[in-house]
């Protein structure tokens, strides 16, 4: 037994733990929790860490309430925050005002880091700019020429539409029609009937899993055979379960960062995650939440549980090895993510494109 108990340091986790995107939120929470459990099991750790978890419901007003509650509690040193871009945009000024350092683990709207200059707000995942560029170039390299775009009308969907459309036109792609839909819309007969008449090669979807499931399912009902291409917002097991293995086959998604499955810590992460018997998978952004929690705890180990000192250490992050690859924050505390990983659904699983039967030419995407 140690002669003295270690000081307890609280860090927060915030994400959508209920509602349509909860599968991603729960995966993120479990991954941050895993980082804390592993750190607490390390005898060299100077502190005992405690994760304070809050549900932002993917709703900006709820996110702001939660952020205010956490940030005004001085016993919480820092936070691993948000998958939903609109929520992260709403809470950034709150964390800045209270001087609480946070690391965004999943929201991709560029303005979260680049729209302000809040010294407290960092982000480990890349932005939709990186993602859209790769998503456009890749599809054109596959020989596709004509697109219809469906996006949700949140900042997330509108941002993806903007950047993807810009890159697509620059690379010679043609957009036949763009359709904005609300995030809770159930029936897409009107939009999809028009799209069917336009005869696109590809339907690009800018939105999250629940909406993606409804659109992909209704495309089939209306006999639309176009290739389905989504953002990182559909890179979830819940998407495959929602549309079923047969319909999900060949769906594409793009995720910022190196394929963590292939990084040195990837297998260790999945092995440790399994050992903890979490009832939900880590999902696409779990590794980012794990990396964010570790960066915070590393900073606390270095300078103690002091918000300002932890913020200053995080601001200086350069070439730090993490589960998601090297992390370097630029002058807006945005991780410089050099890589975007392409995924395709094959036999009921998201597979890295380069490892798939599609890349090997054994299977073909729609219209090829």
Short mmCIF file of N, CA, C and O in Angstrom, two decimals, residues 11-98:
data_model
loop_
_atom_site.label_atom_id
_atom_site.label_comp_id
_atom_site.label_asym_id
_atom_site.label_seq_id
_atom_site.Cartn_x
_atom_site.Cartn_y
_atom_site.Cartn_z
N UNK A 11 -11.09 15.44 -14.82
CA UNK A 11 -11.18 15.96 -16.19
C UNK A 11 -12.57 15.61 -16.74
O UNK A 11 -13.16 14.62 -16.33
N UNK A 12 -13.06 16.45 -17.61
CA UNK A 12 -14.43 16.27 -18.11
C UNK A 12 -14.43 15.57 -19.46
O UNK A 12 -13.48 15.68 -20.23
N UNK A 13 -15.52 14.85 -19.73
CA UNK A 13 -15.79 14.36 -21.08
C UNK A 13 -17.19 14.84 -21.45
O UNK A 13 -18.14 14.67 -20.69
N UNK A 14 -17.31 15.44 -22.64
CA UNK A 14 -18.63 15.88 -23.12
C UNK A 14 -18.86 15.35 -24.54
O UNK A 14 -18.00 15.47 -25.41
N UNK A 15 -20.03 14.77 -24.74
CA UNK A 15 -20.39 14.26 -26.07
C UNK A 15 -21.86 13.88 -26.09
O UNK A 15 -22.54 13.95 -25.06
N UNK A 16 -22.39 13.48 -27.25
CA UNK A 16 -23.80 13.08 -27.33
C UNK A 16 -23.99 11.66 -26.81
O UNK A 16 -23.66 10.69 -27.49
N UNK A 17 -24.49 11.51 -25.60
CA UNK A 17 -24.64 10.18 -24.99
C UNK A 17 -26.05 9.64 -25.16
O UNK A 17 -26.32 8.48 -24.87
N UNK A 18 -26.97 10.51 -25.63
CA UNK A 18 -28.33 10.08 -25.97
C UNK A 18 -28.66 10.68 -27.34
O UNK A 18 -27.96 11.57 -27.80
N UNK A 19 -29.71 10.16 -27.97
CA UNK A 19 -30.12 10.70 -29.28
C UNK A 19 -29.45 9.96 -30.42
O UNK A 19 -28.72 8.98 -30.23
N UNK A 20 -29.68 10.49 -31.62
CA UNK A 20 -29.28 9.80 -32.86
C UNK A 20 -27.79 9.54 -33.02
O UNK A 20 -27.40 8.57 -33.68
N UNK A 21 -26.93 10.41 -32.46
CA UNK A 21 -25.48 10.21 -32.64
C UNK A 21 -24.82 9.64 -31.38
O UNK A 21 -23.61 9.72 -31.22
N UNK A 22 -25.65 9.05 -30.50
CA UNK A 22 -25.11 8.57 -29.22
C UNK A 22 -24.09 7.44 -29.38
O UNK A 22 -23.22 7.28 -28.52
N UNK A 23 -24.17 6.67 -30.47
CA UNK A 23 -23.20 5.57 -30.62
C UNK A 23 -21.78 6.14 -30.67
O UNK A 23 -20.85 5.60 -30.06
N UNK A 24 -21.62 7.28 -31.38
CA UNK A 24 -20.30 7.93 -31.46
C UNK A 24 -19.92 8.51 -30.10
O UNK A 24 -18.78 8.41 -29.64
N UNK A 25 -20.88 9.15 -29.43
CA UNK A 25 -20.63 9.76 -28.12
C UNK A 25 -20.21 8.74 -27.08
O UNK A 25 -19.27 8.96 -26.31
N UNK A 26 -20.92 7.62 -27.06
CA UNK A 26 -20.60 6.57 -26.07
C UNK A 26 -19.24 5.95 -26.36
O UNK A 26 -18.47 5.66 -25.43
N UNK A 27 -18.92 5.78 -27.64
CA UNK A 27 -17.59 5.26 -28.01
C UNK A 27 -16.49 6.21 -27.57
O UNK A 27 -15.43 5.79 -27.09
N UNK A 28 -16.76 7.52 -27.71
CA UNK A 28 -15.80 8.53 -27.28
C UNK A 28 -15.64 8.53 -25.77
O UNK A 28 -14.52 8.57 -25.25
N UNK A 29 -16.77 8.46 -25.07
CA UNK A 29 -16.72 8.44 -23.60
C UNK A 29 -15.93 7.23 -23.10
O UNK A 29 -15.06 7.34 -22.23
N UNK A 30 -16.23 6.05 -23.66
CA UNK A 30 -15.54 4.83 -23.23
C UNK A 30 -14.04 4.94 -23.48
O UNK A 30 -13.22 4.47 -22.70
N UNK A 31 -13.68 5.55 -24.60
CA UNK A 31 -12.26 5.66 -24.97
C UNK A 31 -11.52 6.61 -24.03
O UNK A 31 -10.38 6.34 -23.61
N UNK A 32 -12.17 7.73 -23.66
CA UNK A 32 -11.57 8.65 -22.68
C UNK A 32 -11.47 7.96 -21.32
O UNK A 32 -10.47 8.08 -20.60
N UNK A 33 -12.51 7.19 -20.99
CA UNK A 33 -12.52 6.44 -19.73
C UNK A 33 -11.38 5.41 -19.71
O UNK A 33 -10.72 5.22 -18.68
N UNK A 34 -11.15 4.76 -20.84
CA UNK A 34 -10.05 3.78 -20.94
C UNK A 34 -8.70 4.46 -20.66
O UNK A 34 -7.87 3.94 -19.92
N UNK A 35 -8.51 5.65 -21.25
CA UNK A 35 -7.26 6.40 -21.02
C UNK A 35 -7.07 6.67 -19.52
O UNK A 35 -5.97 6.49 -18.97
N UNK A 36 -8.16 7.07 -18.85
CA UNK A 36 -8.10 7.36 -17.41
C UNK A 36 -7.81 6.09 -16.61
O UNK A 36 -6.97 6.08 -15.71
N UNK A 37 -8.49 5.00 -16.94
CA UNK A 37 -8.27 3.74 -16.21
C UNK A 37 -6.82 3.26 -16.35
O UNK A 37 -6.21 2.81 -15.37
N UNK A 38 -6.29 3.36 -17.57
CA UNK A 38 -4.91 2.90 -17.79
C UNK A 38 -3.92 3.79 -17.04
O UNK A 38 -2.93 3.32 -16.48
N UNK A 39 -4.19 5.10 -17.01
CA UNK A 39 -3.30 6.03 -16.29
C UNK A 39 -3.35 5.75 -14.78
O UNK A 39 -2.33 5.76 -14.10
N UNK A 40 -4.55 5.48 -14.27
CA UNK A 40 -4.69 5.22 -12.83
C UNK A 40 -4.02 3.90 -12.43
O UNK A 40 -3.63 3.73 -11.28
N UNK A 41 -3.88 2.99 -13.41
CA UNK A 41 -3.21 1.71 -13.12
C UNK A 41 -1.68 1.85 -13.19
O UNK A 41 -0.96 0.92 -12.82
N UNK A 42 -1.21 3.01 -13.65
CA UNK A 42 0.24 3.23 -13.80
C UNK A 42 0.82 3.74 -12.47
O UNK A 42 0.49 4.85 -12.05
N UNK A 43 1.69 2.96 -11.82
CA UNK A 43 2.23 3.39 -10.52
C UNK A 43 3.04 4.68 -10.61
O UNK A 43 3.22 5.38 -9.62
N UNK A 44 3.50 5.02 -11.82
CA UNK A 44 4.33 6.23 -11.98
C UNK A 44 3.49 7.52 -12.04
O UNK A 44 4.02 8.61 -11.92
N UNK A 45 2.17 7.37 -12.23
CA UNK A 45 1.31 8.56 -12.32
C UNK A 45 1.30 9.29 -10.98
O UNK A 45 1.17 8.66 -9.92
N UNK A 46 1.44 10.61 -11.03
CA UNK A 46 1.49 11.40 -9.79
C UNK A 46 0.11 11.62 -9.19
O UNK A 46 -0.03 11.92 -8.02
N UNK A 47 -0.92 11.52 -10.03
CA UNK A 47 -2.28 11.83 -9.58
C UNK A 47 -3.21 10.67 -9.89
O UNK A 47 -2.92 9.81 -10.71
N UNK A 48 -4.37 10.68 -9.21
CA UNK A 48 -5.46 9.77 -9.56
C UNK A 48 -6.47 10.59 -10.36
O UNK A 48 -6.88 11.68 -9.92
N UNK A 49 -6.85 10.10 -11.52
CA UNK A 49 -7.74 10.87 -12.40
C UNK A 49 -9.17 10.37 -12.31
O UNK A 49 -9.43 9.18 -12.15
N UNK A 50 -10.08 11.32 -12.42
CA UNK A 50 -11.51 11.00 -12.38
C UNK A 50 -12.18 11.67 -13.58
O UNK A 50 -11.98 12.87 -13.82
N UNK A 51 -12.96 10.88 -14.33
CA UNK A 51 -13.63 11.42 -15.52
C UNK A 51 -15.05 11.87 -15.14
O UNK A 51 -15.84 11.08 -14.62
N UNK A 52 -15.34 13.14 -15.37
CA UNK A 52 -16.68 13.68 -15.12
C UNK A 52 -17.38 13.74 -16.49
O UNK A 52 -16.96 14.48 -17.37
N UNK A 53 -18.43 12.96 -16.66
CA UNK A 53 -19.05 12.80 -17.97
C UNK A 53 -20.36 13.57 -18.07
O UNK A 53 -21.17 13.52 -17.15
N UNK A 54 -20.53 14.28 -19.20
CA UNK A 54 -21.77 15.04 -19.42
C UNK A 54 -22.29 14.77 -20.83
O UNK A 54 -21.51 14.64 -21.77
N UNK A 55 -23.61 14.75 -20.96
CA UNK A 55 -24.29 14.52 -22.24
C UNK A 55 -24.68 15.88 -22.86
O UNK A 55 -25.42 16.64 -22.24
N UNK A 56 -24.15 16.19 -24.06
CA UNK A 56 -24.56 17.45 -24.71
C UNK A 56 -25.73 17.24 -25.68
O UNK A 56 -26.21 18.19 -26.30
N UNK A 57 -26.16 15.98 -25.84
CA UNK A 57 -27.31 15.61 -26.69
C UNK A 57 -27.16 16.06 -28.15
O UNK A 57 -28.14 16.06 -28.89
N UNK A 58 -25.97 16.51 -28.55
CA UNK A 58 -25.74 17.06 -29.89
C UNK A 58 -26.60 18.30 -30.11
O UNK A 58 -26.98 18.62 -31.22
N UNK A 59 -26.93 19.02 -29.02
CA UNK A 59 -27.77 20.22 -29.11
C UNK A 59 -27.03 21.41 -28.51
O UNK A 59 -26.62 21.37 -27.35
N UNK A 60 -26.82 22.48 -29.30
CA UNK A 60 -26.02 23.61 -28.84
C UNK A 60 -26.47 24.21 -27.51
O UNK A 60 -25.65 24.52 -26.65
N UNK A 61 -27.81 24.36 -27.32
CA UNK A 61 -28.28 24.97 -26.06
C UNK A 61 -27.93 24.11 -24.85
O UNK A 61 -27.51 24.61 -23.81
N UNK A 62 -28.05 22.78 -25.02
CA UNK A 62 -27.69 21.86 -23.93
C UNK A 62 -26.17 21.90 -23.71
O UNK A 62 -25.69 21.94 -22.57
N UNK A 63 -25.43 21.93 -24.81
CA UNK A 63 -23.97 21.99 -24.73
C UNK A 63 -23.48 23.19 -23.94
O UNK A 63 -22.57 23.08 -23.10
N UNK A 64 -24.10 24.34 -24.18
CA UNK A 64 -23.70 25.58 -23.48
C UNK A 64 -24.00 25.47 -21.98
O UNK A 64 -23.18 25.87 -21.14
N UNK A 65 -25.15 24.89 -21.64
CA UNK A 65 -25.49 24.68 -20.21
C UNK A 65 -24.45 23.78 -19.54
O UNK A 65 -23.96 24.07 -18.45
N UNK A 66 -24.14 22.68 -20.21
CA UNK A 66 -23.18 21.70 -19.68
C UNK A 66 -21.79 22.34 -19.54
O UNK A 66 -21.11 22.18 -18.52
N UNK A 67 -21.39 23.07 -20.57
CA UNK A 67 -20.06 23.72 -20.56
C UNK A 67 -19.96 24.71 -19.41
O UNK A 67 -18.95 24.78 -18.71
N UNK A 68 -21.03 25.49 -19.19
CA UNK A 68 -21.05 26.48 -18.11
C UNK A 68 -20.92 25.79 -16.75
O UNK A 68 -20.16 26.23 -15.88
N UNK A 69 -21.65 24.70 -16.61
CA UNK A 69 -21.62 23.93 -15.36
C UNK A 69 -20.21 23.38 -15.09
O UNK A 69 -19.68 23.51 -13.98
N UNK A 70 -19.60 22.79 -16.09
CA UNK A 70 -18.26 22.21 -15.93
C UNK A 70 -17.20 23.29 -15.72
O UNK A 70 -16.34 23.18 -14.84
N UNK A 71 -17.26 24.33 -16.56
CA UNK A 71 -16.20 25.35 -16.54
C UNK A 71 -16.23 26.16 -15.25
O UNK A 71 -15.18 26.63 -14.79
N UNK A 72 -17.42 26.31 -14.65
CA UNK A 72 -17.49 27.09 -13.41
C UNK A 72 -17.12 26.23 -12.19
O UNK A 72 -17.01 26.76 -11.08
N UNK A 73 -16.93 24.93 -12.38
CA UNK A 73 -16.47 24.05 -11.30
C UNK A 73 -14.94 23.99 -11.35
O UNK A 73 -14.35 23.30 -12.15
N UNK A 74 -14.33 24.75 -10.44
CA UNK A 74 -12.86 24.91 -10.48
C UNK A 74 -12.10 23.61 -10.20
O UNK A 74 -10.90 23.52 -10.44
N UNK A 75 -12.81 22.59 -9.70
CA UNK A 75 -12.12 21.32 -9.41
C UNK A 75 -11.88 20.51 -10.70
O UNK A 75 -11.15 19.53 -10.70
N UNK A 76 -12.52 20.94 -11.80
CA UNK A 76 -12.31 20.26 -13.09
C UNK A 76 -11.24 21.03 -13.87
O UNK A 76 -11.38 22.21 -14.14
N UNK A 77 -10.15 20.33 -14.19
CA UNK A 77 -8.97 21.00 -14.75
C UNK A 77 -9.10 21.26 -16.24
O UNK A 77 -8.70 22.31 -16.74
N UNK A 78 -9.65 20.30 -16.99
CA UNK A 78 -9.70 20.41 -18.45
C UNK A 78 -10.76 19.45 -18.97
O UNK A 78 -11.29 18.64 -18.21
N UNK A 79 -11.04 19.53 -20.27
CA UNK A 79 -12.09 18.68 -20.81
C UNK A 79 -11.79 18.12 -22.19
O UNK A 79 -11.09 18.73 -22.99
N UNK A 80 -12.38 16.95 -22.44
CA UNK A 80 -12.35 16.29 -23.76
C UNK A 80 -13.76 16.52 -24.31
O UNK A 80 -14.73 15.97 -23.78
N UNK A 81 -13.88 17.40 -25.34
CA UNK A 81 -15.22 17.92 -25.63
C UNK A 81 -15.70 17.75 -27.08
O UNK A 81 -14.97 18.02 -28.01
N UNK A 82 -16.91 17.31 -27.23
CA UNK A 82 -17.79 17.44 -28.41
C UNK A 82 -17.43 16.66 -29.69
O UNK A 82 -16.32 16.70 -30.19
N UNK A 83 -18.50 16.03 -30.19
CA UNK A 83 -18.49 15.42 -31.52
C UNK A 83 -19.24 16.31 -32.50
O UNK A 83 -18.91 16.37 -33.68
N UNK A 84 -20.27 17.02 -32.02
CA UNK A 84 -21.13 17.79 -32.92
C UNK A 84 -20.61 19.22 -33.08
O UNK A 84 -20.40 19.92 -32.09
N UNK A 85 -20.43 19.63 -34.33
CA UNK A 85 -19.80 20.92 -34.63
C UNK A 85 -20.59 22.11 -34.09
O UNK A 85 -20.02 23.05 -33.54
N UNK A 86 -21.91 22.08 -34.23
CA UNK A 86 -22.72 23.22 -33.78
C UNK A 86 -22.58 23.39 -32.27
O UNK A 86 -22.59 24.52 -31.76
N UNK A 87 -22.44 22.29 -31.54
CA UNK A 87 -22.28 22.35 -30.08
C UNK A 87 -20.91 22.92 -29.74
O UNK A 87 -20.77 23.81 -28.89
N UNK A 88 -19.86 22.43 -30.42
CA UNK A 88 -18.50 22.90 -30.15
C UNK A 88 -18.36 24.40 -30.45
O UNK A 88 -17.64 25.12 -29.74
N UNK A 89 -19.07 24.87 -31.48
CA UNK A 89 -19.05 26.31 -31.80
C UNK A 89 -19.68 27.12 -30.65
O UNK A 89 -19.18 28.17 -30.27
N UNK A 90 -20.76 26.60 -30.11
CA UNK A 90 -21.48 27.30 -29.04
C UNK A 90 -20.71 27.34 -27.72
O UNK A 90 -20.81 28.31 -26.96
N UNK A 91 -19.94 26.30 -27.43
CA UNK A 91 -19.29 26.22 -26.12
C UNK A 91 -17.89 26.84 -26.09
O UNK A 91 -17.39 27.15 -25.01
N UNK A 92 -17.27 27.02 -27.26
CA UNK A 92 -15.89 27.55 -27.28
C UNK A 92 -15.75 28.84 -26.47
O UNK A 92 -14.84 28.95 -25.63
N UNK A 93 -16.65 29.84 -26.66
CA UNK A 93 -16.51 31.08 -25.88
C UNK A 93 -16.69 30.86 -24.37
O UNK A 93 -16.10 31.57 -23.57
N UNK A 94 -17.50 29.86 -24.00
CA UNK A 94 -17.75 29.57 -22.58
C UNK A 94 -16.45 29.07 -21.92
O UNK A 94 -16.02 29.58 -20.89
N UNK A 95 -15.82 28.08 -22.56
CA UNK A 95 -14.57 27.55 -21.99
C UNK A 95 -13.49 28.63 -21.95
O UNK A 95 -12.72 28.72 -20.99
N UNK A 96 -13.46 29.47 -22.98
CA UNK A 96 -12.47 30.55 -23.02
C UNK A 96 -12.72 31.54 -21.88
O UNK A 96 -11.78 31.95 -21.18
N UNK A 97 -13.99 31.88 -21.67
CA UNK A 97 -14.32 32.87 -20.63
C UNK A 97 -13.92 32.39 -19.24
O UNK A 97 -13.43 33.15 -18.42
N UNK A 98 -14.10 31.10 -18.98
CA UNK A 98 -13.77 30.54 -17.67
C UNK A 98 -12.31 30.07 -17.58
O UNK A 98 -11.88 29.59 -16.54
#
